[in-house]
Structure formats: C-alpha cells, structure tokens
Coordinates of C-alpha atoms and ligand atoms in Angstrom, one line a residue:
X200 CA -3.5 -18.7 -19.0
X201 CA 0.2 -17.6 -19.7
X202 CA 1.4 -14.0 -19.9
X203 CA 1.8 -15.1 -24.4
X204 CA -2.4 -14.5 -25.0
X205 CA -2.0 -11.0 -24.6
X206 CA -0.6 -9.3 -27.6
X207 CA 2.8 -7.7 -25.0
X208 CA 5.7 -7.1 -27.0
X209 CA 8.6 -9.9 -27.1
X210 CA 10.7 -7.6 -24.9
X211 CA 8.3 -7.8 -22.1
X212 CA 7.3 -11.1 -22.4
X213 CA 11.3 -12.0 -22.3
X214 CA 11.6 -9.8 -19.6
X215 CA 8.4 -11.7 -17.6
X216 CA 10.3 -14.8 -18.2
X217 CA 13.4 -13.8 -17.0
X218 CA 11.9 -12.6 -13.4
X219 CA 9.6 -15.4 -12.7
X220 CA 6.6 -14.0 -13.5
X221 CA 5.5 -17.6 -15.5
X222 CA 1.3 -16.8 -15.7
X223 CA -0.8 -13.4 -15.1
X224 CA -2.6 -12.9 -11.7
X225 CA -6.2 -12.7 -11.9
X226 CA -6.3 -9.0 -11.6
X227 CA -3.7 -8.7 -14.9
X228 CA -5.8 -11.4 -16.4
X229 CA -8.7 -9.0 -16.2
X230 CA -7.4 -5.7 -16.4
X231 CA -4.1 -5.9 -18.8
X232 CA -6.4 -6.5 -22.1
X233 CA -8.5 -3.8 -21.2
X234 CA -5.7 -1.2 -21.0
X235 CA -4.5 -2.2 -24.2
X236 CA -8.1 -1.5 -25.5
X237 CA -7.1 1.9 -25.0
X238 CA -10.1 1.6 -22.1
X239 CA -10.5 3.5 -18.6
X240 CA -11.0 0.8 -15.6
X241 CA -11.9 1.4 -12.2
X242 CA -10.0 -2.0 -10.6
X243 CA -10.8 -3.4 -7.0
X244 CA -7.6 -4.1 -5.8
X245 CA -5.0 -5.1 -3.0
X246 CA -1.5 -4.4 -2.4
X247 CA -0.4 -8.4 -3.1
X248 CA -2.6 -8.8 -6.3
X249 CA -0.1 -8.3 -9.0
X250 CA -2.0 -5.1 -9.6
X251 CA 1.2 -2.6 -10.1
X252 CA 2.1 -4.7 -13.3
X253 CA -1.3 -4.6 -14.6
X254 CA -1.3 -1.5 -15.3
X255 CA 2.8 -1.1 -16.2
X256 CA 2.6 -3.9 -18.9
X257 CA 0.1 -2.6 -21.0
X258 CA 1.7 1.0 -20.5
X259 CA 5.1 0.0 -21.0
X260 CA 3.7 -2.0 -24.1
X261 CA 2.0 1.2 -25.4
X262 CA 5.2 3.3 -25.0
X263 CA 7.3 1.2 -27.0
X264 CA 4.9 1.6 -29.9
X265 CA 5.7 5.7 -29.7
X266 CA 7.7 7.4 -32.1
X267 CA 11.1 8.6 -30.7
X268 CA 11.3 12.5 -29.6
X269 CA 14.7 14.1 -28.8
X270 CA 13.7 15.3 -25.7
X271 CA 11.0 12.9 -23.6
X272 CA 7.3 14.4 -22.3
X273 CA 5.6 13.1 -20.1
X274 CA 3.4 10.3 -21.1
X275 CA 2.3 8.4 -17.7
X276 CA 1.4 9.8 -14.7
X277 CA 0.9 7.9 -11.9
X278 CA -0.3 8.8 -7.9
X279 CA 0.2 7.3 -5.3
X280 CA -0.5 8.0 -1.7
X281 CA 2.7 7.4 0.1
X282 CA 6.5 7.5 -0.8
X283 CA 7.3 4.0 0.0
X284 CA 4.6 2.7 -2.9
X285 CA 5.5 5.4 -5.2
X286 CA 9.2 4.6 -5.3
X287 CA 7.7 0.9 -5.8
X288 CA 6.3 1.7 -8.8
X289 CA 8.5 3.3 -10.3
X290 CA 10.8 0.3 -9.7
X291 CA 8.6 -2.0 -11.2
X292 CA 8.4 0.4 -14.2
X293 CA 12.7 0.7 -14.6
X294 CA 12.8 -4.0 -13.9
X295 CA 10.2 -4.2 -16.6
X296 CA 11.6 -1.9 -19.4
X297 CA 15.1 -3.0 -18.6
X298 CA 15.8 -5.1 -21.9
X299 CA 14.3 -1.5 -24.3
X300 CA 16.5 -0.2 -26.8
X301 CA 14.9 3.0 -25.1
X302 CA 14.5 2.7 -21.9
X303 CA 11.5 5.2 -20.7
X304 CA 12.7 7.5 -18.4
X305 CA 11.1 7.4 -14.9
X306 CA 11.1 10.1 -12.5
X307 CA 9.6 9.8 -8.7
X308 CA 8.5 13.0 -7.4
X309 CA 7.6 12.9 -3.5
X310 CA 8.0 14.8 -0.1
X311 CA 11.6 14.1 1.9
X312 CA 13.8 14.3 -0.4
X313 CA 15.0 17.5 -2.6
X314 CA 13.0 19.3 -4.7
X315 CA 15.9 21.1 -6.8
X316 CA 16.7 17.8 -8.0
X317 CA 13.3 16.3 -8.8
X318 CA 13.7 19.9 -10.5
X319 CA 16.1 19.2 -12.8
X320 CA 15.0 15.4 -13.8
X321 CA 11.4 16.9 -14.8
X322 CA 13.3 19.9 -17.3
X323 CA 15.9 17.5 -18.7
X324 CA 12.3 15.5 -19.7
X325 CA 11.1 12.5 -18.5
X326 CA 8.5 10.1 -20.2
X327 CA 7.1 8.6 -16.9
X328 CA 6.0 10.7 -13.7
X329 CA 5.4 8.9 -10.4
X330 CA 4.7 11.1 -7.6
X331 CA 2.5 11.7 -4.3
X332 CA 0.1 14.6 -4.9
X333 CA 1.9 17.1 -2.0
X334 CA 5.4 17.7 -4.0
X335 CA 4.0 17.4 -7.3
X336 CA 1.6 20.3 -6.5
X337 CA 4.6 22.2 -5.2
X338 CA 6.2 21.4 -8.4
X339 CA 3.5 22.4 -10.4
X340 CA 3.3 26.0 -8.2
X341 CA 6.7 26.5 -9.8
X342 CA 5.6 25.9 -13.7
X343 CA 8.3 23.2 -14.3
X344 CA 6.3 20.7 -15.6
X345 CA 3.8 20.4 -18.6
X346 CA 1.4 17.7 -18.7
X347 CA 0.2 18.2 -22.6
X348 CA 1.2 15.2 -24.1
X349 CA -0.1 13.3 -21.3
X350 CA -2.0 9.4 -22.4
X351 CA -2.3 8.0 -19.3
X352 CA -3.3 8.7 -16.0
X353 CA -3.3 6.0 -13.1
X354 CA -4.5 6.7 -9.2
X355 CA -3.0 4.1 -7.0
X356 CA -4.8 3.2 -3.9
X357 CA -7.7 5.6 -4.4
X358 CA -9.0 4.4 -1.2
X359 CA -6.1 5.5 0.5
X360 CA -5.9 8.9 -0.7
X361 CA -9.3 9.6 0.1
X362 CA -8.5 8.3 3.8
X363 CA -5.4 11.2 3.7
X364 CA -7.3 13.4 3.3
X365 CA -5.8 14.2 -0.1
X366 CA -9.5 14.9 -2.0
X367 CA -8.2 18.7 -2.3
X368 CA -5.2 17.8 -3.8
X369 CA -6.3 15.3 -6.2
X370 CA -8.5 18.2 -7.7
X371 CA -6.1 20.7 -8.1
X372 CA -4.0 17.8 -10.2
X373 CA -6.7 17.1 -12.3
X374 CA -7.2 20.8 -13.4
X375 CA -4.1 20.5 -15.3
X376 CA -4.5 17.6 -17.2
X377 CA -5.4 17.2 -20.5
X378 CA -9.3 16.2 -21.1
X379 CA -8.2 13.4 -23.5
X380 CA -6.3 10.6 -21.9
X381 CA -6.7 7.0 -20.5
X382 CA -7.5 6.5 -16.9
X383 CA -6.4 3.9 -14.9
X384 CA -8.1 4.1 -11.3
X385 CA -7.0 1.4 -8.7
X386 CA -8.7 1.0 -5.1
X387 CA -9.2 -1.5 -2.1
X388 CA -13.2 -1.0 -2.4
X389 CA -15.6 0.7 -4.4
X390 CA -17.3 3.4 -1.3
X391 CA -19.9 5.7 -2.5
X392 CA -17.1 8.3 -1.3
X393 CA -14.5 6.7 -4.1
X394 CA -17.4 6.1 -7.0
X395 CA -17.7 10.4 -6.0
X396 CA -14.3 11.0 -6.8
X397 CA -14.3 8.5 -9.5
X398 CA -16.8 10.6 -11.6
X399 CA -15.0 13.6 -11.2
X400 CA -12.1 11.4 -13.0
X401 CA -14.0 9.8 -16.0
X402 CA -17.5 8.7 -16.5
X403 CA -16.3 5.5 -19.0
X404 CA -14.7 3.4 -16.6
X405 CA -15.3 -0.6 -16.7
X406 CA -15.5 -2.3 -13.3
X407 CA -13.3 -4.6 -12.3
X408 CA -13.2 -6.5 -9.4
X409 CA -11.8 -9.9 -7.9
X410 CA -14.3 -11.6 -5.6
X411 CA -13.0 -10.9 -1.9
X412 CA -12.1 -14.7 -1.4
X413 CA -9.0 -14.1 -3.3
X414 CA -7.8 -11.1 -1.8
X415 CA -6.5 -12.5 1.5
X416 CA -4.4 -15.3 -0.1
X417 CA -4.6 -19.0 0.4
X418 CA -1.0 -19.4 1.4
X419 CA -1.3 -16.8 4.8
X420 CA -2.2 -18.8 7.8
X421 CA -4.3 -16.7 10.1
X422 CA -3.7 -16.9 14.4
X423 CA -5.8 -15.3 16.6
X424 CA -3.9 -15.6 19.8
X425 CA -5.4 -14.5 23.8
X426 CA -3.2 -12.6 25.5
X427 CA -3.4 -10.4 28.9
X428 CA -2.4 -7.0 27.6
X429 CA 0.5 -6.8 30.0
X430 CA 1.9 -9.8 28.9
X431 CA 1.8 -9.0 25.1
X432 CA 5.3 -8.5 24.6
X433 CA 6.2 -11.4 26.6
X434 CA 4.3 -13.4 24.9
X435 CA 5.9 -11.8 21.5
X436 CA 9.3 -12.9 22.7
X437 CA 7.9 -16.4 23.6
X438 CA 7.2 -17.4 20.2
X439 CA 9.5 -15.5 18.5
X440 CA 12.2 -17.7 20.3
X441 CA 10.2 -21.0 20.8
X442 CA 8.4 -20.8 16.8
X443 CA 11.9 -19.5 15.4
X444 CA 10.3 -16.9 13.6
X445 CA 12.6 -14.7 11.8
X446 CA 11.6 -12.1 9.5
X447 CA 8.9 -10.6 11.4
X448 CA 6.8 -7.0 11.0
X449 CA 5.3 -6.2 13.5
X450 CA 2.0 -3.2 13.9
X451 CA 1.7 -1.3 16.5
X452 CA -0.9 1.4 17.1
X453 CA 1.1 4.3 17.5
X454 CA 5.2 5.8 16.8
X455 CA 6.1 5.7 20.4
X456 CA 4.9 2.4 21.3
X457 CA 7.5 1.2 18.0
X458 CA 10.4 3.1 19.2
X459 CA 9.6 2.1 22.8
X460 CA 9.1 -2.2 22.0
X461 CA 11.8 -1.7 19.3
X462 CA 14.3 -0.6 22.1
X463 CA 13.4 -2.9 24.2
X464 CA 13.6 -5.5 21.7
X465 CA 17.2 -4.7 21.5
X466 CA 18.1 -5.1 24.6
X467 CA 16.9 -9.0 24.6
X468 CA 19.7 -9.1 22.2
X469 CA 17.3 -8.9 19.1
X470 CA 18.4 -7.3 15.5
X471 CA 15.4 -5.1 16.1
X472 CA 13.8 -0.9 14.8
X473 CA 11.3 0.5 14.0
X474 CA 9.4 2.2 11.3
X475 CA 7.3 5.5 11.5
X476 CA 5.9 8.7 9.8
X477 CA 8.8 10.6 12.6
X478 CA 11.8 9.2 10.5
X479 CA 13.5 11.3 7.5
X480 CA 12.7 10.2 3.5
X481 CA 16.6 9.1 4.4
X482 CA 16.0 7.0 7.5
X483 CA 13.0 5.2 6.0
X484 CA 14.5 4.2 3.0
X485 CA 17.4 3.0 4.9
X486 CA 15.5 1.2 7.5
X487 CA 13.8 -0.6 4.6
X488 CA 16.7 -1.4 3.0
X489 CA 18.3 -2.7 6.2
X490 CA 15.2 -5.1 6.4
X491 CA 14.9 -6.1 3.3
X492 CA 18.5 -7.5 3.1
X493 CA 17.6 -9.3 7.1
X494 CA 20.3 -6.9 8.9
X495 CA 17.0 -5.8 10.9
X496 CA 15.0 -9.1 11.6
X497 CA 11.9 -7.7 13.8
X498 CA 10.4 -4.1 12.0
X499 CA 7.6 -2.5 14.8
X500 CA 5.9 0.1 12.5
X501 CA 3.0 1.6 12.5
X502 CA 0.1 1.8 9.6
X503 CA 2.5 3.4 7.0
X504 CA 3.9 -0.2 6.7
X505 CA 0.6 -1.9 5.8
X506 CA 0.3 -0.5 2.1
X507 CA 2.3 -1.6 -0.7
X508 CA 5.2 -2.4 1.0
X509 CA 6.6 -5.7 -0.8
X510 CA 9.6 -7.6 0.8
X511 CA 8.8 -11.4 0.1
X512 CA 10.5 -12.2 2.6
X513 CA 8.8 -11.2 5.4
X514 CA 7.6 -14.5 6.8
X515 CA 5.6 -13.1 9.8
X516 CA 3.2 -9.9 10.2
X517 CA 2.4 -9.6 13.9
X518 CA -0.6 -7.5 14.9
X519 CA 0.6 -6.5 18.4
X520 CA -2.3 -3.9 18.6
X521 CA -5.4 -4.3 16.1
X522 CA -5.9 -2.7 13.0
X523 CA -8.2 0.2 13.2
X524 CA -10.6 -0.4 10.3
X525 CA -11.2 -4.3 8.3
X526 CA -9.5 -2.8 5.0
X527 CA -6.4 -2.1 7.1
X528 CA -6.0 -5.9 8.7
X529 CA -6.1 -7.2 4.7
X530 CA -3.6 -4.6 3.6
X531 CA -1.3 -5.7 7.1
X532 CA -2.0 -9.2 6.7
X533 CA -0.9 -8.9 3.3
X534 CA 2.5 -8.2 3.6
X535 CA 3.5 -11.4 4.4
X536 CA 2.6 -15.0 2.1
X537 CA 3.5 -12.7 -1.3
X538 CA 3.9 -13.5 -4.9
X539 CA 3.2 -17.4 -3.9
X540 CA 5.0 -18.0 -0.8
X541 CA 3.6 -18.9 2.5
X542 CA 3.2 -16.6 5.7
X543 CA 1.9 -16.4 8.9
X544 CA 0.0 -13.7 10.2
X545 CA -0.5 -13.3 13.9
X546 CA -2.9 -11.2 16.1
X547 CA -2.9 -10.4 19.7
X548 CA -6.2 -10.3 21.4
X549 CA -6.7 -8.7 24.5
X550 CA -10.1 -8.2 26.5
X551 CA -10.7 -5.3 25.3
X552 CA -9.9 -5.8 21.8
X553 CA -12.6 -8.7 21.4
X554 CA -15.6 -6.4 20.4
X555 CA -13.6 -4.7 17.9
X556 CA -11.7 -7.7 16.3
X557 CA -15.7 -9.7 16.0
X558 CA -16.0 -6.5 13.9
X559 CA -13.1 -7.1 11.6
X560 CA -14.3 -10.6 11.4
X561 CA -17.3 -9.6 9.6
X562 CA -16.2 -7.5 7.6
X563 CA -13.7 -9.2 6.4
X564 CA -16.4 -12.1 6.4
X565 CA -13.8 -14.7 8.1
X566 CA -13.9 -16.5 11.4
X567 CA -11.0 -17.2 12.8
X568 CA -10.0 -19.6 15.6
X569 CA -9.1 -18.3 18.5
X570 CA -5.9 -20.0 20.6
X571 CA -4.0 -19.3 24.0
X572 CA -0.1 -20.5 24.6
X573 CA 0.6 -22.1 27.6
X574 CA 1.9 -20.0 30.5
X575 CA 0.3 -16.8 29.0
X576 CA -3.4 -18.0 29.4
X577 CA -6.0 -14.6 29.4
X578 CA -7.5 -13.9 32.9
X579 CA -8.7 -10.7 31.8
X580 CA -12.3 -10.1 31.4
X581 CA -13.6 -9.1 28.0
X582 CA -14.9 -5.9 27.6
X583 CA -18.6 -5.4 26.3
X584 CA -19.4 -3.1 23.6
X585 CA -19.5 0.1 24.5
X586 CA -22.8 1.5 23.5
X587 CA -23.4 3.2 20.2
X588 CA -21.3 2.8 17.1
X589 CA -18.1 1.3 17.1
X590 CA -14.9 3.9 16.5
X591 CA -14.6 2.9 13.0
X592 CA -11.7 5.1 11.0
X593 CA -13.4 6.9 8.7
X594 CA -16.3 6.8 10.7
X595 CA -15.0 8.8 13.7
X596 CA -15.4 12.7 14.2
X597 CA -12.5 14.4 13.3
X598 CA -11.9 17.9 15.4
X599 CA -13.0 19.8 12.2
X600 CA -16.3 17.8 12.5
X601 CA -16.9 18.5 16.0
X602 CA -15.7 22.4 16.1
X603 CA -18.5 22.6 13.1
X604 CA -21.2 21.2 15.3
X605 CA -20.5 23.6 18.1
X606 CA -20.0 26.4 16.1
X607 CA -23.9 25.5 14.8
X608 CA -25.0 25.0 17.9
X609 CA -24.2 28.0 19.2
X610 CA -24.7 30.7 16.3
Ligands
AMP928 P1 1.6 -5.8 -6.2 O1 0.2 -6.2 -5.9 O2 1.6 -5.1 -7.5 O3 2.2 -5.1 -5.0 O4 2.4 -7.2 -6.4 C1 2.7 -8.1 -5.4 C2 3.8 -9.0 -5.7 O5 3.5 -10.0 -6.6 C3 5.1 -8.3 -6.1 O6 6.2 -8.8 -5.4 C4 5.2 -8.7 -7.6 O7 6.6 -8.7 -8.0 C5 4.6 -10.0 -7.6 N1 3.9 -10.4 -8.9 C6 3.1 -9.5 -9.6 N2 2.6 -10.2 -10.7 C7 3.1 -11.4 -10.7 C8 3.0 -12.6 -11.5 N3 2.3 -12.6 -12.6 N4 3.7 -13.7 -11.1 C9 4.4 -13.7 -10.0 N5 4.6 -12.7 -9.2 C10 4.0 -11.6 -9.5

C-alpha cells in the first residue's frame, strides 16, 4: 500500500516523500482513512508504530481544507502525558506542514518552562495546542485560552495518563470542550479502567488495534543475559567494550542509581549521563539533545525515557534493572530497532529478578533465551516467588489505599 490511496493533499504526500516515509505503517493504514471519515477511533498503539502521524496527516489534511481567519483558533488539541512526547508531537506536526502556504501554528504548553510565554503564543492565536494536562489547567485557571472552535481532540498514551494519575485532570479539560468535535484516543491496551475513561470521552469510537505480534518489531533482537547482581555493571562495561556497542540507553530502577552508574561510568573514561524526573525542562532537553547528536553515548535513565522518546539512533536499550509492569518492557524495548532499523535490546537477570521477568514473559507472550558471558557466570540462587500476588504497578497499594483501609478498620 503507498501513502497515494489515501485522498492526503499533494503537499503532504510531497512532503512524505521527501522524508522517507515511502508506505504507511499498519496503524496509519488502519486509522488515517478513518480520521478523514470525520470518525472518532480508539487506537491500540505503541510508541514505534508510526501512530503520531496517523493521526497528524489526516489533521493536517483537514486543516488545509479550512478557510483562512486573520487571527488563528484553536482547532487541534492534543494531550499528552509527558513533556518529552508532547514537544514530539508537535515536531512532527511543524516537519509535516513545512511545504503550506500557511503553515498552522503550533503551540506546546507543558510544565518547566515559562508560562508567561506559553501566555502570549496562546493570545497571539494559535491553530494547534499540544500540551500536558498540569500547565494547560493552569492556563485555563487564568481564562487565556478558548477552546470554541475546537474540531479535534486527540489523547496520546491514554494508558499512561491513567498510570499518572492524571484521571482528575483529564476531567476538568473535558468540561471545557465543546460537545461537537472528533476524538482521536490513542493507548498501549484497552483496560476496563481506559474503556472507563474512554466513555466519559465519546461513546462512537471504532476500535482499532494491531495484533500484539507486531508491536515488538521484527528487527529488535531480544538478550536475556545471567548476571550476579554485584557484578551487573561489570558485566555492562564487558560488553559495551568487547560488543562495541555505542549508542546505548540504559533503565535503571530509580534517579540515584542513574546519577550514581552514570558517574561512575565517567570515570572509565566513558561519554556517559543520565536522565531523570530531578533535572530542569532545561537540562532534559539538553541532555536529549546532547544524545541525540552522540556527544553523550551511554544515557542511564529511568522510566520517563521509555515513552515516546524517538532517537533512531539508539542502537542498544539495556535493562540494567527490570521493568516494573510487561507494558513498560515493550515501551523500553522499543526505543531501539525504530522506523526499520535494527536494535538490540538487552536484559540483566539476577536471582531475584527471575520470578518477575517469567511474568513479563507471559504477558508479553514471548520466551526468550536465556545466556551467561563467560567470566561473569550467576552463582546466585534464584529466588522463589514470594507468596501471594506479584508487585505489579498498577496493582500495588498506593499509601492513599492503605491509610483508607486503616481508617475503616478502625472507625
Ligand atoms: P511513532 O510511533 O509515532 O513514535 O513513530 C515512530 C517512528 O517511526 C518515528 O521516528 C517516525 O518518524 C517513524 N515513522 C512513522 N511513520 C513512518 C512511515 N510511514 N515510514 C517510515 N517511518 C515512519
């Protein structure tokens, strides 16, 4: 199929050309005629699918159409939960309206970075919004912005959101929206929680979703490597060194441990930082920036990396501590083999991990190989399951939770 069978404008598909783009995913095979149907969808996604253009084509398409106002309103909102994806998006939006007469203007509104200025882009108008719900709230407070000639409305990462804890928020946004527009709602899997929050949204939606098969892409090798736990950062080094690997992300569970390894790192005399929820809007874009152009070669950084971040040419994804839930290995994973190219994404397994990672496995419905490297063989035991249910994110009880219990318990 080429990108020609949908009815796109010649701009676009010029544009499409010109960046590579030469046939649609499956995801924008699916979803693209269906936005340009003027229909809501409700898309299983990953970050990796091509999803972010399935959705901007047929917008970008549709805005083209419009007549010309002196001053722009809003049109498109999008959400998104983090800033790293949101200014993503909007970049996609700018690289595929480059070649308008008119170009749409795009405005990002999220935490970190001044809200006098995000200010003044909304009241000089604007025709597309991309924000995180937090600062657009805060923006809204302040009666700056007017969604009334709103069309479309897309959720990014729905999933996500709900795992943020950003439910609240999300309602208070759709309050002021018009009744009358197209949704667009996007999401890793289809919980009862997100179908919940999906009928709040619209009760039209068509389903779409891409068999799970082709969500962790052919062209990502998967290793599965034994490791004692005190020797996992020798054992990094080892095949960093001995595999030449170069541009290399590597997840850790927690900020500390990132800045700790990361320090340490450089020491060995490796271009190596990291990449955590502690750092400024400032520092995080420039850390990113400093990676994508290789000045940083090894990246320790914790969850807020395994979403939407797209650098193609990260050619490694290390998981130095496991993921905590099976959604979050895809989305790691995923970083790496992009857009056609091949990766390699590598696990350490310590004893204690084993129980957890034979979870992951399953849900993921993949069994992998497992493999030792010479000279850092496992002598730890592994660790039985613990009794009861697994600690599952999600699943867990958060302090809230268990203050609630107690509180019943002893009223
Ligand atoms: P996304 O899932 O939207 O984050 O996209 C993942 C990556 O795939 C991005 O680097 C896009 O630039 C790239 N991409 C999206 N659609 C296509 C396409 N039709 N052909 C080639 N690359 C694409």
């Amino acid at each position: 199929m080429s990108f020609s069978s949908f009815s796109l404008s010649s701009l676009l598909l010029n544009r499409l050309h010109n960046i590579g783009f030469n046939s649609p995913t499956p995801i924008q095979e699916k979803v693209i005629p269906l936005v340009l149907k003027s229909e809501d969808v409700l898309v299983q996604a990953q970050t990796g699918s091509g999803k972010t253009a399935a959705f901007v084509l047929p917008i970008l398409h549709a805005l083209q159409k419009e007549p010309k106002t002196k001053k722009p309103h809003i049109k498109v909102l999008v959400l998104t939960p983090t800033r790293e994806l949101t200014l993503q998006v909007a970049e996609v939006f700018k690289t595929l309206s480059q070649d308008f007469e008119q170009k749409p203007k795009v405005v990002t509104i999220i935490g970190g970075q001044s809200i006098g200025e995000q200010l003044i882009q909304v009241q000089k108008g604007c025709d597309i919004v991309v924000a995180t719900s937090g600062r657009l709230l805060d923006i809204v407070a302040k009666k700056q912005i007017s969604f009334a000639h709103l069309n479309y409305f897309v959720l990014d990462e729905a999933d996500k959101m709900l795992d943020l804890n950003f439910t609240e928020e999300l309602e208070n946004i759709l309050k002021i929206l018009p009744q009358k527009r197209q949704n667009l709602l996007f999401s890793a899997t289809f919980s009862p929680k997100i179908l919940d929050m999906v009928s709040k949204i619209t009760q039209n939606a068509i389903q779409v979703s891409i068999k799970s098969d082709e969500t962790i892409v052919k062209t990502l090798h998967q290793r599965i490597i034994q490791v004692n736990k005190a020797n996992k950062s020798a054992l990094l080094r080892h095949l960093i060194v001995s595999e030449k690997l170069e541009h290399i992300l590597v997840f850790m569970a927690n900020k500390r441990s990132c800045d700790n390894i990361a320090q340490k790192f450089r020491k060995y005399g490796f271009n190596a930082d990291s990449f955590h929820g502690d750092l400024t809007q400032e520092e995080r874009m420039l850390t990113l920036e400093e990676f994508k152009n290789q000045d940083i070669h090894i990246l320790f950084a914790t969850d807020i990396a395994a979403r939407g971040l797209d650098i193609q040419t990260i050619t490694c994804v290390v998981n130095y501590d496991l993921p905590r839930s099976s959604a979050d290995y895809v989305h790691r994973i995923g970083r790496t083999a992009r857009a056609g190219k091949s990766g390699l994404a590598i696990t350490l397994l310590c004893g204690e991990d084993f129980e957890h990672f034979k979870l992951i496995e399953k849900r993921c419905n993949i069994c992998l190989q497992k493999e030792e490297i010479e000279g850092f063989e496992m002598s730890e035991e592994i660790i039985a399951k613990p009794k009861g249910n697994p600690p599952i994110k999600g699943k867990r009880k958060s302090k809230k939770d268990k203050l609630r219990e107690k509180l019943v318990k002893e009223s």
